[in-house]
PDB file of C-alpha atoms in Angstrom:
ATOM      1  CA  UNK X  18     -29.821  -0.367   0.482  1.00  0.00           C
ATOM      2  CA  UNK X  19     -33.365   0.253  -1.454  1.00  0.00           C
ATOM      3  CA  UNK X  20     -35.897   1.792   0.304  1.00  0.00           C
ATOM      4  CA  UNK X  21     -38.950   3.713  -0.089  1.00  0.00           C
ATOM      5  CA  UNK X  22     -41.459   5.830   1.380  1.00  0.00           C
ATOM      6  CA  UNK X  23     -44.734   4.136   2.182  1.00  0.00           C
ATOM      7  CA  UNK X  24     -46.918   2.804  -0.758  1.00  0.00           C
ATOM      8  CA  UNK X  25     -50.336   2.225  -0.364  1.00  0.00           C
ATOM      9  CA  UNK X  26     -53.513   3.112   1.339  1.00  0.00           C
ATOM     10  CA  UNK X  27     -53.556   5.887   4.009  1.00  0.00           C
ATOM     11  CA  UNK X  28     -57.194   5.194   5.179  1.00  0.00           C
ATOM     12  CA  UNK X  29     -55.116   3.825   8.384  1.00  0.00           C
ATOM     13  CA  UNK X  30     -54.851   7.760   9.619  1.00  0.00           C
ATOM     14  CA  UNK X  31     -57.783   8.892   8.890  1.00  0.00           C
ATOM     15  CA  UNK X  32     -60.103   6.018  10.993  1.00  0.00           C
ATOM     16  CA  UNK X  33     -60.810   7.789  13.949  1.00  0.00           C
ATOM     17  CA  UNK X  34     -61.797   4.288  15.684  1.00  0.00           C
ATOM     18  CA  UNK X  35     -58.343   1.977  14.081  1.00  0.00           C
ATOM     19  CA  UNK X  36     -58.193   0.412  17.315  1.00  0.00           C
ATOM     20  CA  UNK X  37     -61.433  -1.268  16.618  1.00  0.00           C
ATOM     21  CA  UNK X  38     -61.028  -0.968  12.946  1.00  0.00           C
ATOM     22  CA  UNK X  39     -58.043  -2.652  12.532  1.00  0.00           C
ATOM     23  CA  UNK X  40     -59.387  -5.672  14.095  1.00  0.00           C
ATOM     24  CA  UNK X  41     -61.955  -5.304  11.224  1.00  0.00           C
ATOM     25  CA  UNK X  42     -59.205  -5.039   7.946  1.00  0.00           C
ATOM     26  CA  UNK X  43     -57.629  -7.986   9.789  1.00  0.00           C
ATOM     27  CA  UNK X  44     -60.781  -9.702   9.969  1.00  0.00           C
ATOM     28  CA  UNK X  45     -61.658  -8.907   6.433  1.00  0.00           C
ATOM     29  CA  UNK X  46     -57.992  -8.850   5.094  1.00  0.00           C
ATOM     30  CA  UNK X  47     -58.162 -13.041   6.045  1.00  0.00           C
ATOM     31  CA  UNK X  48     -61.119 -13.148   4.283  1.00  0.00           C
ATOM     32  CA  UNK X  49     -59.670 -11.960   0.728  1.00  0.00           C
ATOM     33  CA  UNK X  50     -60.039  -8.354   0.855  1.00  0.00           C
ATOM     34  CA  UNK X  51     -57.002  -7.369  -0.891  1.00  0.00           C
ATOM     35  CA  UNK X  52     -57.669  -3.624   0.110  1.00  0.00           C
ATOM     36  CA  UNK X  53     -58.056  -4.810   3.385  1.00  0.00           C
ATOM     37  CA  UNK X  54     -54.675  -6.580   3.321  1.00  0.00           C
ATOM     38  CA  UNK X  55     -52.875  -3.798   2.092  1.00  0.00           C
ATOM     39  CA  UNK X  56     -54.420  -1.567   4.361  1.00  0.00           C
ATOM     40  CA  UNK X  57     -53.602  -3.979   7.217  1.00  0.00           C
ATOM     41  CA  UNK X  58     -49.836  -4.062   6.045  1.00  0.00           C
ATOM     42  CA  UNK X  59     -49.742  -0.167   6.220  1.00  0.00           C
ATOM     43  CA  UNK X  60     -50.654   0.158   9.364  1.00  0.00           C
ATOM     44  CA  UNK X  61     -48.116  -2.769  10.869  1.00  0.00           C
ATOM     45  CA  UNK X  62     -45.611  -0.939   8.636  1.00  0.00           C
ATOM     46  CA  UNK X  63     -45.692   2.528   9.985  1.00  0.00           C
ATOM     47  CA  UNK X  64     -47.184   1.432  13.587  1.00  0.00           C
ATOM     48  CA  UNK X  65     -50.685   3.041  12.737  1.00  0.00           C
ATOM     49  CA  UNK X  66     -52.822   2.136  16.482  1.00  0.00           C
ATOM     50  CA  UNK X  67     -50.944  -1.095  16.374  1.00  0.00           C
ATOM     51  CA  UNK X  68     -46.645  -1.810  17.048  1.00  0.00           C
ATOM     52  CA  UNK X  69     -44.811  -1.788  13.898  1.00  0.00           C
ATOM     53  CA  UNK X  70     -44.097  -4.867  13.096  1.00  0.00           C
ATOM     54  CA  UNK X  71     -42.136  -5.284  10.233  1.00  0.00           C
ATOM     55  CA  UNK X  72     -42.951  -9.177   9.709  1.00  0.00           C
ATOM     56  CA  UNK X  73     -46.914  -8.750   9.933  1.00  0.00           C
ATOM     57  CA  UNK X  74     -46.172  -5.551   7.091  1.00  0.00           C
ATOM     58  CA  UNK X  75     -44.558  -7.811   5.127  1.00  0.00           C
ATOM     59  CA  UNK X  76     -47.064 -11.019   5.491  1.00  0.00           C
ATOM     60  CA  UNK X  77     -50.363  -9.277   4.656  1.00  0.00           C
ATOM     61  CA  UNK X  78     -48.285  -7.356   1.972  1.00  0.00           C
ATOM     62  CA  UNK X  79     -47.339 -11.184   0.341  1.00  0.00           C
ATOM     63  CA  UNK X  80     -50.721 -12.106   0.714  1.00  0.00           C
ATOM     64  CA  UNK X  81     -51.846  -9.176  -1.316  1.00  0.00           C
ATOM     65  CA  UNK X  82     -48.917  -9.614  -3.949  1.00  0.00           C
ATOM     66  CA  UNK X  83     -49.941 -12.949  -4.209  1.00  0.00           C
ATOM     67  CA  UNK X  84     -53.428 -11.529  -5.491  1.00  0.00           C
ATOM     68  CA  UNK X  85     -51.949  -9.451  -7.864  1.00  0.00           C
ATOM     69  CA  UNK X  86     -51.951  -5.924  -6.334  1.00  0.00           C
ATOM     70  CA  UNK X  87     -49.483  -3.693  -8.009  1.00  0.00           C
ATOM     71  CA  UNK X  88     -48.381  -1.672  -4.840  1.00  0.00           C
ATOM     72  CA  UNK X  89     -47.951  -4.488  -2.520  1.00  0.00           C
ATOM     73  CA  UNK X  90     -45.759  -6.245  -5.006  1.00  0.00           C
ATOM     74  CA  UNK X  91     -43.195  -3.463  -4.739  1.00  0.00           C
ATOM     75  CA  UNK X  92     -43.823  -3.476  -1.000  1.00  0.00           C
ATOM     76  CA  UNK X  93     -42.762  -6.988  -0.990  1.00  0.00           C
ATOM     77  CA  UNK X  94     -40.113  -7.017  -3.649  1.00  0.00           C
ATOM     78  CA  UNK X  95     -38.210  -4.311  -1.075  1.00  0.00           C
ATOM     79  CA  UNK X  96     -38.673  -6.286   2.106  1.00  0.00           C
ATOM     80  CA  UNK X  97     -37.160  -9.096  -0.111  1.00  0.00           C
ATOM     81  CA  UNK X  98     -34.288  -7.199  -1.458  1.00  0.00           C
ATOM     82  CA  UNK X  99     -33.130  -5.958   1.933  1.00  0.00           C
ATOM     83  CA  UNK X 100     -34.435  -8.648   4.393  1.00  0.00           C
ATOM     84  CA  UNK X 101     -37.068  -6.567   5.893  1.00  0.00           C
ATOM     85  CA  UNK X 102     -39.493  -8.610   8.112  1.00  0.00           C
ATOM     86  CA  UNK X 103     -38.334 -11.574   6.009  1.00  0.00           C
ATOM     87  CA  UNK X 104     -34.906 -13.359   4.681  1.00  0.00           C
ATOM     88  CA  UNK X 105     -32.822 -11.828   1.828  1.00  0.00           C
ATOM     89  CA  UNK X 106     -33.584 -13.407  -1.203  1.00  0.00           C
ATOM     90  CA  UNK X 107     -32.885 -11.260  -4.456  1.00  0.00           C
ATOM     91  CA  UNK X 108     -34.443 -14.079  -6.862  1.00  0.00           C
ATOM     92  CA  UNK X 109     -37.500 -13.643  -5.232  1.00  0.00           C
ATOM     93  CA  UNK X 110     -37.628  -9.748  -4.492  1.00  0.00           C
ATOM     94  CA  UNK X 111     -36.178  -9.381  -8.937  1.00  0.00           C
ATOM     95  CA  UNK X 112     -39.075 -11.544  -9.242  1.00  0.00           C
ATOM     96  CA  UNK X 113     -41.983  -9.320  -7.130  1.00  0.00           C
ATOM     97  CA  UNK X 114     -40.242  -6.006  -8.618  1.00  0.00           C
ATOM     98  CA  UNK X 115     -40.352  -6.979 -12.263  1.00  0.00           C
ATOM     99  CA  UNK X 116     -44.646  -7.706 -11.531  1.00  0.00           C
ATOM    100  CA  UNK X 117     -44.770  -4.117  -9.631  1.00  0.00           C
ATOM    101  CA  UNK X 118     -42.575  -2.572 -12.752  1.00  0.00           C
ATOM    102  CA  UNK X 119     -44.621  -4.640 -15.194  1.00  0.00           C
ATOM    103  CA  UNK X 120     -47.969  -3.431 -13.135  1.00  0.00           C
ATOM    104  CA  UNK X 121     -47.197   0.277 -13.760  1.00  0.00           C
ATOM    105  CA  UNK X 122     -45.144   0.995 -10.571  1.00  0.00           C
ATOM    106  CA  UNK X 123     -42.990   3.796 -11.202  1.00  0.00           C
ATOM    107  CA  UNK X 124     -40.681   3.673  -8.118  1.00  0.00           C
ATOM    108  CA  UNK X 125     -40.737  -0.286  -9.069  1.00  0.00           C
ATOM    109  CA  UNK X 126     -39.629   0.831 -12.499  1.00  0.00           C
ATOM    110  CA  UNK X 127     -36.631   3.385 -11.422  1.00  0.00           C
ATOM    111  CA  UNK X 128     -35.931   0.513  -9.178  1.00  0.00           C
ATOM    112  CA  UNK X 129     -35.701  -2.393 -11.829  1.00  0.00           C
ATOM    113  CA  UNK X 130     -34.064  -0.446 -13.882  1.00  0.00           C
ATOM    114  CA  UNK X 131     -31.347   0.315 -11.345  1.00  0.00           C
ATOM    115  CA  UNK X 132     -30.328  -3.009 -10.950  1.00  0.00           C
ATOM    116  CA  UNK X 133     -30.096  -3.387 -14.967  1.00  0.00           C
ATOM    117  CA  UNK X 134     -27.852  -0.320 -14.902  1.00  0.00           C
ATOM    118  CA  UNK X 135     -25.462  -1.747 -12.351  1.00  0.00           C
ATOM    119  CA  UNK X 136     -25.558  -5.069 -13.423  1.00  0.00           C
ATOM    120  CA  UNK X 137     -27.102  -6.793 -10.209  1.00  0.00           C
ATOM    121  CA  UNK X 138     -29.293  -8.742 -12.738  1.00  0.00           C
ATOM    122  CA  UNK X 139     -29.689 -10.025 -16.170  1.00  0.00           C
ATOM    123  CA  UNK X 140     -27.091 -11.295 -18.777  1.00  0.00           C
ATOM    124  CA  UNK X 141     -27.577  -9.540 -21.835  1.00  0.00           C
ATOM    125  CA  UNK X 142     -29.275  -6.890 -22.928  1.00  0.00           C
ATOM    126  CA  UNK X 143     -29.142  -4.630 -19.840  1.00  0.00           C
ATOM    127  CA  UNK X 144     -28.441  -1.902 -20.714  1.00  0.00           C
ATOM    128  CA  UNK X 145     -31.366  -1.824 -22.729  1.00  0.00           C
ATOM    129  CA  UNK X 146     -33.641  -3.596 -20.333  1.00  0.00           C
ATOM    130  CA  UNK X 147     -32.662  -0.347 -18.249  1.00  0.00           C
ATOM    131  CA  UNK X 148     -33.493   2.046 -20.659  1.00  0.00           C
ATOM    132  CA  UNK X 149     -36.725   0.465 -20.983  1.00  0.00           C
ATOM    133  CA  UNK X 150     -37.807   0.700 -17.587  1.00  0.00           C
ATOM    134  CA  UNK X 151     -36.174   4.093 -17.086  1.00  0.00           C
ATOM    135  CA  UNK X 152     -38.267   5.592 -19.773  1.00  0.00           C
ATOM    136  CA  UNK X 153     -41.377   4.002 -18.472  1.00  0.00           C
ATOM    137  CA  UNK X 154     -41.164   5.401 -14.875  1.00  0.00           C
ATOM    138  CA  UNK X 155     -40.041   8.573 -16.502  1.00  0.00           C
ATOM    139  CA  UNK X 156     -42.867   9.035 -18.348  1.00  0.00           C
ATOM    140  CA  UNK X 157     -44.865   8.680 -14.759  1.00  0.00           C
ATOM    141  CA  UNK X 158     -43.088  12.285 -13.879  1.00  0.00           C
ATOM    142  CA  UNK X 159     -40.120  10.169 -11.877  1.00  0.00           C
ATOM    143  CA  UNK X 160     -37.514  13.116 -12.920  1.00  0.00           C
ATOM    144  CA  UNK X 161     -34.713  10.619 -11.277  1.00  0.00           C
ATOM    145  CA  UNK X 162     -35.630   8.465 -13.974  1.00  0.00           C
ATOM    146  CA  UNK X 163     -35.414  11.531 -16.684  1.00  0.00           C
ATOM    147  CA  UNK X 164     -31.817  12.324 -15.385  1.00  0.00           C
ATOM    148  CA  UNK X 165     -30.878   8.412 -15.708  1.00  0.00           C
ATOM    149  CA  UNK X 166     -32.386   7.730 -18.683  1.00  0.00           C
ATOM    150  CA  UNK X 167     -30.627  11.130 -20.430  1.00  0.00           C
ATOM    151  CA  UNK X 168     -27.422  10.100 -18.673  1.00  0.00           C
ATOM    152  CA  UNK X 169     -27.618   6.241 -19.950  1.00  0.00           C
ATOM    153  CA  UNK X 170     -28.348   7.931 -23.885  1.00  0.00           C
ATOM    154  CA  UNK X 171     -25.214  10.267 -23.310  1.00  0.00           C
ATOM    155  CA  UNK X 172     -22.945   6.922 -22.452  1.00  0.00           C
ATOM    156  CA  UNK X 173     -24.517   4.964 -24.752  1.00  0.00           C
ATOM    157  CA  UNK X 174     -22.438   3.177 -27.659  1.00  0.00           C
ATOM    158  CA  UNK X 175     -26.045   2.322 -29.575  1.00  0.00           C
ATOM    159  CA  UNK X 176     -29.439   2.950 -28.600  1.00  0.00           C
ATOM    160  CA  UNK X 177     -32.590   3.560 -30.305  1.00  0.00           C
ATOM    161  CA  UNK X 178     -32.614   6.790 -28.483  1.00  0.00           C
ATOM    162  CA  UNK X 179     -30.909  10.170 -29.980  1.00  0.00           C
ATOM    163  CA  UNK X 180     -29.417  13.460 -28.940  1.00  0.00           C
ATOM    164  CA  UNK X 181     -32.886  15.251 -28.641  1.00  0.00           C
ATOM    165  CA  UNK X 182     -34.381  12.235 -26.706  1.00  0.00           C
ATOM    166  CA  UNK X 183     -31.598  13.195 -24.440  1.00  0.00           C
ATOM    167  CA  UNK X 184     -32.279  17.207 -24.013  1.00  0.00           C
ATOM    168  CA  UNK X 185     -36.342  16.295 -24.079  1.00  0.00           C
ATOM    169  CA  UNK X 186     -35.608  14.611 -20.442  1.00  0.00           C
ATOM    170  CA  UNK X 187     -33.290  16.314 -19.446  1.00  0.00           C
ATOM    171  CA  UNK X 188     -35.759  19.688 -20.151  1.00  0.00           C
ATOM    172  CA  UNK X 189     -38.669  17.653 -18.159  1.00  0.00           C
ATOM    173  CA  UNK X 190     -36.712  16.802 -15.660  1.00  0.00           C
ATOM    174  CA  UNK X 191     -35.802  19.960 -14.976  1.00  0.00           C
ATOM    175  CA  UNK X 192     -39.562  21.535 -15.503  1.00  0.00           C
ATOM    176  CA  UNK X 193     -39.734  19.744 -12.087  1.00  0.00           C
ATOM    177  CA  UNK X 194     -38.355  22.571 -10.242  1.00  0.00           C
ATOM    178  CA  UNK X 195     -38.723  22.633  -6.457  1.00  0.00           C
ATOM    179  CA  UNK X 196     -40.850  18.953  -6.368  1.00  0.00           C
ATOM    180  CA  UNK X 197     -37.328  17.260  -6.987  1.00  0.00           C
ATOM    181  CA  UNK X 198     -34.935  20.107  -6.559  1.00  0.00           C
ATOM    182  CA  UNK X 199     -32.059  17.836  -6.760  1.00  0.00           C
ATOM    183  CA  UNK X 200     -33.308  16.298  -9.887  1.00  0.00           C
ATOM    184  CA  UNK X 201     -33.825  19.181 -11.232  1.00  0.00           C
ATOM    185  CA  UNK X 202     -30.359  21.058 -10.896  1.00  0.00           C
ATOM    186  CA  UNK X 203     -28.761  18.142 -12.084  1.00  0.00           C
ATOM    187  CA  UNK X 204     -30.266  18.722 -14.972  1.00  0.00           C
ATOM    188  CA  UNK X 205     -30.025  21.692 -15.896  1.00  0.00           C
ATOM    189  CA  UNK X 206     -26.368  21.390 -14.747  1.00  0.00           C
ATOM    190  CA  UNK X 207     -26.171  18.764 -17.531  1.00  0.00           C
ATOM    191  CA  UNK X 208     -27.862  21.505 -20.324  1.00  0.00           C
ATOM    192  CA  UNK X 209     -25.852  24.125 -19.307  1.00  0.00           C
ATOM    193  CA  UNK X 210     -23.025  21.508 -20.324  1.00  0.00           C
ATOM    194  CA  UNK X 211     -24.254  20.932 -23.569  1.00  0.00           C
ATOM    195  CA  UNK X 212     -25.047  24.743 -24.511  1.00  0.00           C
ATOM    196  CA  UNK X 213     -21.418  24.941 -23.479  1.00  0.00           C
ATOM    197  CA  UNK X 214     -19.986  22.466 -25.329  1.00  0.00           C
ATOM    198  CA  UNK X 215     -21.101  23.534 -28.620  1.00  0.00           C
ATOM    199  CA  UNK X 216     -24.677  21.511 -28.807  1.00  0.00           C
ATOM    200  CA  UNK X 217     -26.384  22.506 -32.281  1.00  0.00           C
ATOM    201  CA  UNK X 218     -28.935  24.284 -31.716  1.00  0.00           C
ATOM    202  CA  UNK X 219     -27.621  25.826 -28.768  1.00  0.00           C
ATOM    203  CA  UNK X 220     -29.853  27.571 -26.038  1.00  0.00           C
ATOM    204  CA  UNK X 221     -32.926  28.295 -28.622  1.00  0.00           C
ATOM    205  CA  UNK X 222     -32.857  24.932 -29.155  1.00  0.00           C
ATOM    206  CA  UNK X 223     -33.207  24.198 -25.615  1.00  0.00           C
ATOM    207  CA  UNK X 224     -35.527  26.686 -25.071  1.00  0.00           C
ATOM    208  CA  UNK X 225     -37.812  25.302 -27.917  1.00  0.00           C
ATOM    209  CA  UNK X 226     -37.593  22.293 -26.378  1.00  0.00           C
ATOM    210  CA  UNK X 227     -39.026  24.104 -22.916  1.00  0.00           C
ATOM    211  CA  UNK X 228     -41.995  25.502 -24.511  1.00  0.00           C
ATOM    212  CA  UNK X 229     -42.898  22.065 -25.961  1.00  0.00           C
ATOM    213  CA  UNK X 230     -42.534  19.837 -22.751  1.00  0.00           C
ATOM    214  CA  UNK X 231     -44.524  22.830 -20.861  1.00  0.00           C
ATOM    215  CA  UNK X 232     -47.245  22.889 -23.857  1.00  0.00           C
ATOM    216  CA  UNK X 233     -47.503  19.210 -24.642  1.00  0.00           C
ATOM    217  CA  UNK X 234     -46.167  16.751 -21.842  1.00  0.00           C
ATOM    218  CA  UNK X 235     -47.555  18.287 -18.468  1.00  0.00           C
ATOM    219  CA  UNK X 236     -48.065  14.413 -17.376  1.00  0.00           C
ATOM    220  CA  UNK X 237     -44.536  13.820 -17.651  1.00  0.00           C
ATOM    221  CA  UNK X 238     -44.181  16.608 -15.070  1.00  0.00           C
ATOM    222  CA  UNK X 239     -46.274  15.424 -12.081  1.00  0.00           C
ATOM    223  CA  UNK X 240     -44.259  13.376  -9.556  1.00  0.00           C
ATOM    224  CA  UNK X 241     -45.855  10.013  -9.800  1.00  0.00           C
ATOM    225  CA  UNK X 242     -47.937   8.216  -6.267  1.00  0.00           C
TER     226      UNK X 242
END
């Protein structure tokens, strides 16, 4: 089952009056705020001075989707995927994820390109498609998308991508340290492999590789929102 933590605003906790200000983002959220919608689906969504209510979250989230915000698209996309405060309906939750992906969503991107990898959507070309969004949310600082997109270039029969593609992620992923531990020792599980194996290069080449990502690609270490 997909899930996620909560995207979005967190202006819900820190309104010292959301009793009174809620009815205010609902009153503005009907309106057309889109902020206010979002804000409005937060709070039904985590049961912010309000009960969680999962089919209010996911109403002002569509109506916010529907107005093209990025976040709520993903928000919606996972209600739809897993019948959260709505009916199943993968056509429709592929179609909200591929506009969060699209919009710059990293989690939407690691997501998308999940379902390419597994082959829950799409014909031809998945593989690819997968590697496309992998490397996108990877380059957001998403070090489960690092490890997947160095694993998919391992297992690959023919990709644009080469063996130092491979160790660069696998090296960033691993610069992530104790902000994705998991992530992290599963990557450097997968360079110790390597070294072992008879890589060229070896460790200095691995260790060159450190010193660049550390120098040169800081942003791909930051976990992304």
């Amino acid at each position: 089952e997909i899930s996620c933590s909560l995207v979005g605003s967190e202006m819900c906790i820190r309104d010292r009056s959301m009793d009174e200000g809620l009815k205010n983002l609902v009153t503005k959220a009907e309106q057309g705020d889109v902020d206010a919608m979002v804000m409005v689906g937060d709070c039904y969504n985590r049961g912010l001075h309000t009960e969680k209510d999962d089919q209010e979250a996911h109403r002002y989230y569509k109506m916010a989707a529907d107005k093209g915000h990025v976040q709520a698209n993903l928000m919606v996309a996972i209600d739809l995927l897993n019948g959260i405060g709505t009916s199943k309906d993968k056509k429709a939750g592929t179609k909200y994820l591929q506009i969060a992906a699209d919009g710059g969503a990293a989690f939407g991107q690691y997501l998308l390109a999940s379902m390419y990898k597994i082959g829950e959507i799409g014909l031809f070309g998945r593989e690819q498609k997968a590697m496309k969004y992998f490397e996108m949310a990877a380059k957001q600082g998403d070090a489960k998308s690092q490890v997947e997109l160095a694993d998919m270039i391992m297992l690959a029969k023919k990709s644009k991508y080469t063996l130092d593609d491979m160790v660069f992620w696998l090296v960033c992923a691993y610069l992530h340290g104790n902000q994705a531990e998991e992530e992290s020792n599963a990557a450097l599980q997968r360079i110790n492999h390597l070294i072992s194996n008879g890589m060229p290069g070896g460790k200095a080449y691995v260790e060159k590789v450190l010193d660049n990502v550390k120098r040169n690609y800081q942003v791909y270490l930051k976990k992304p929102f």
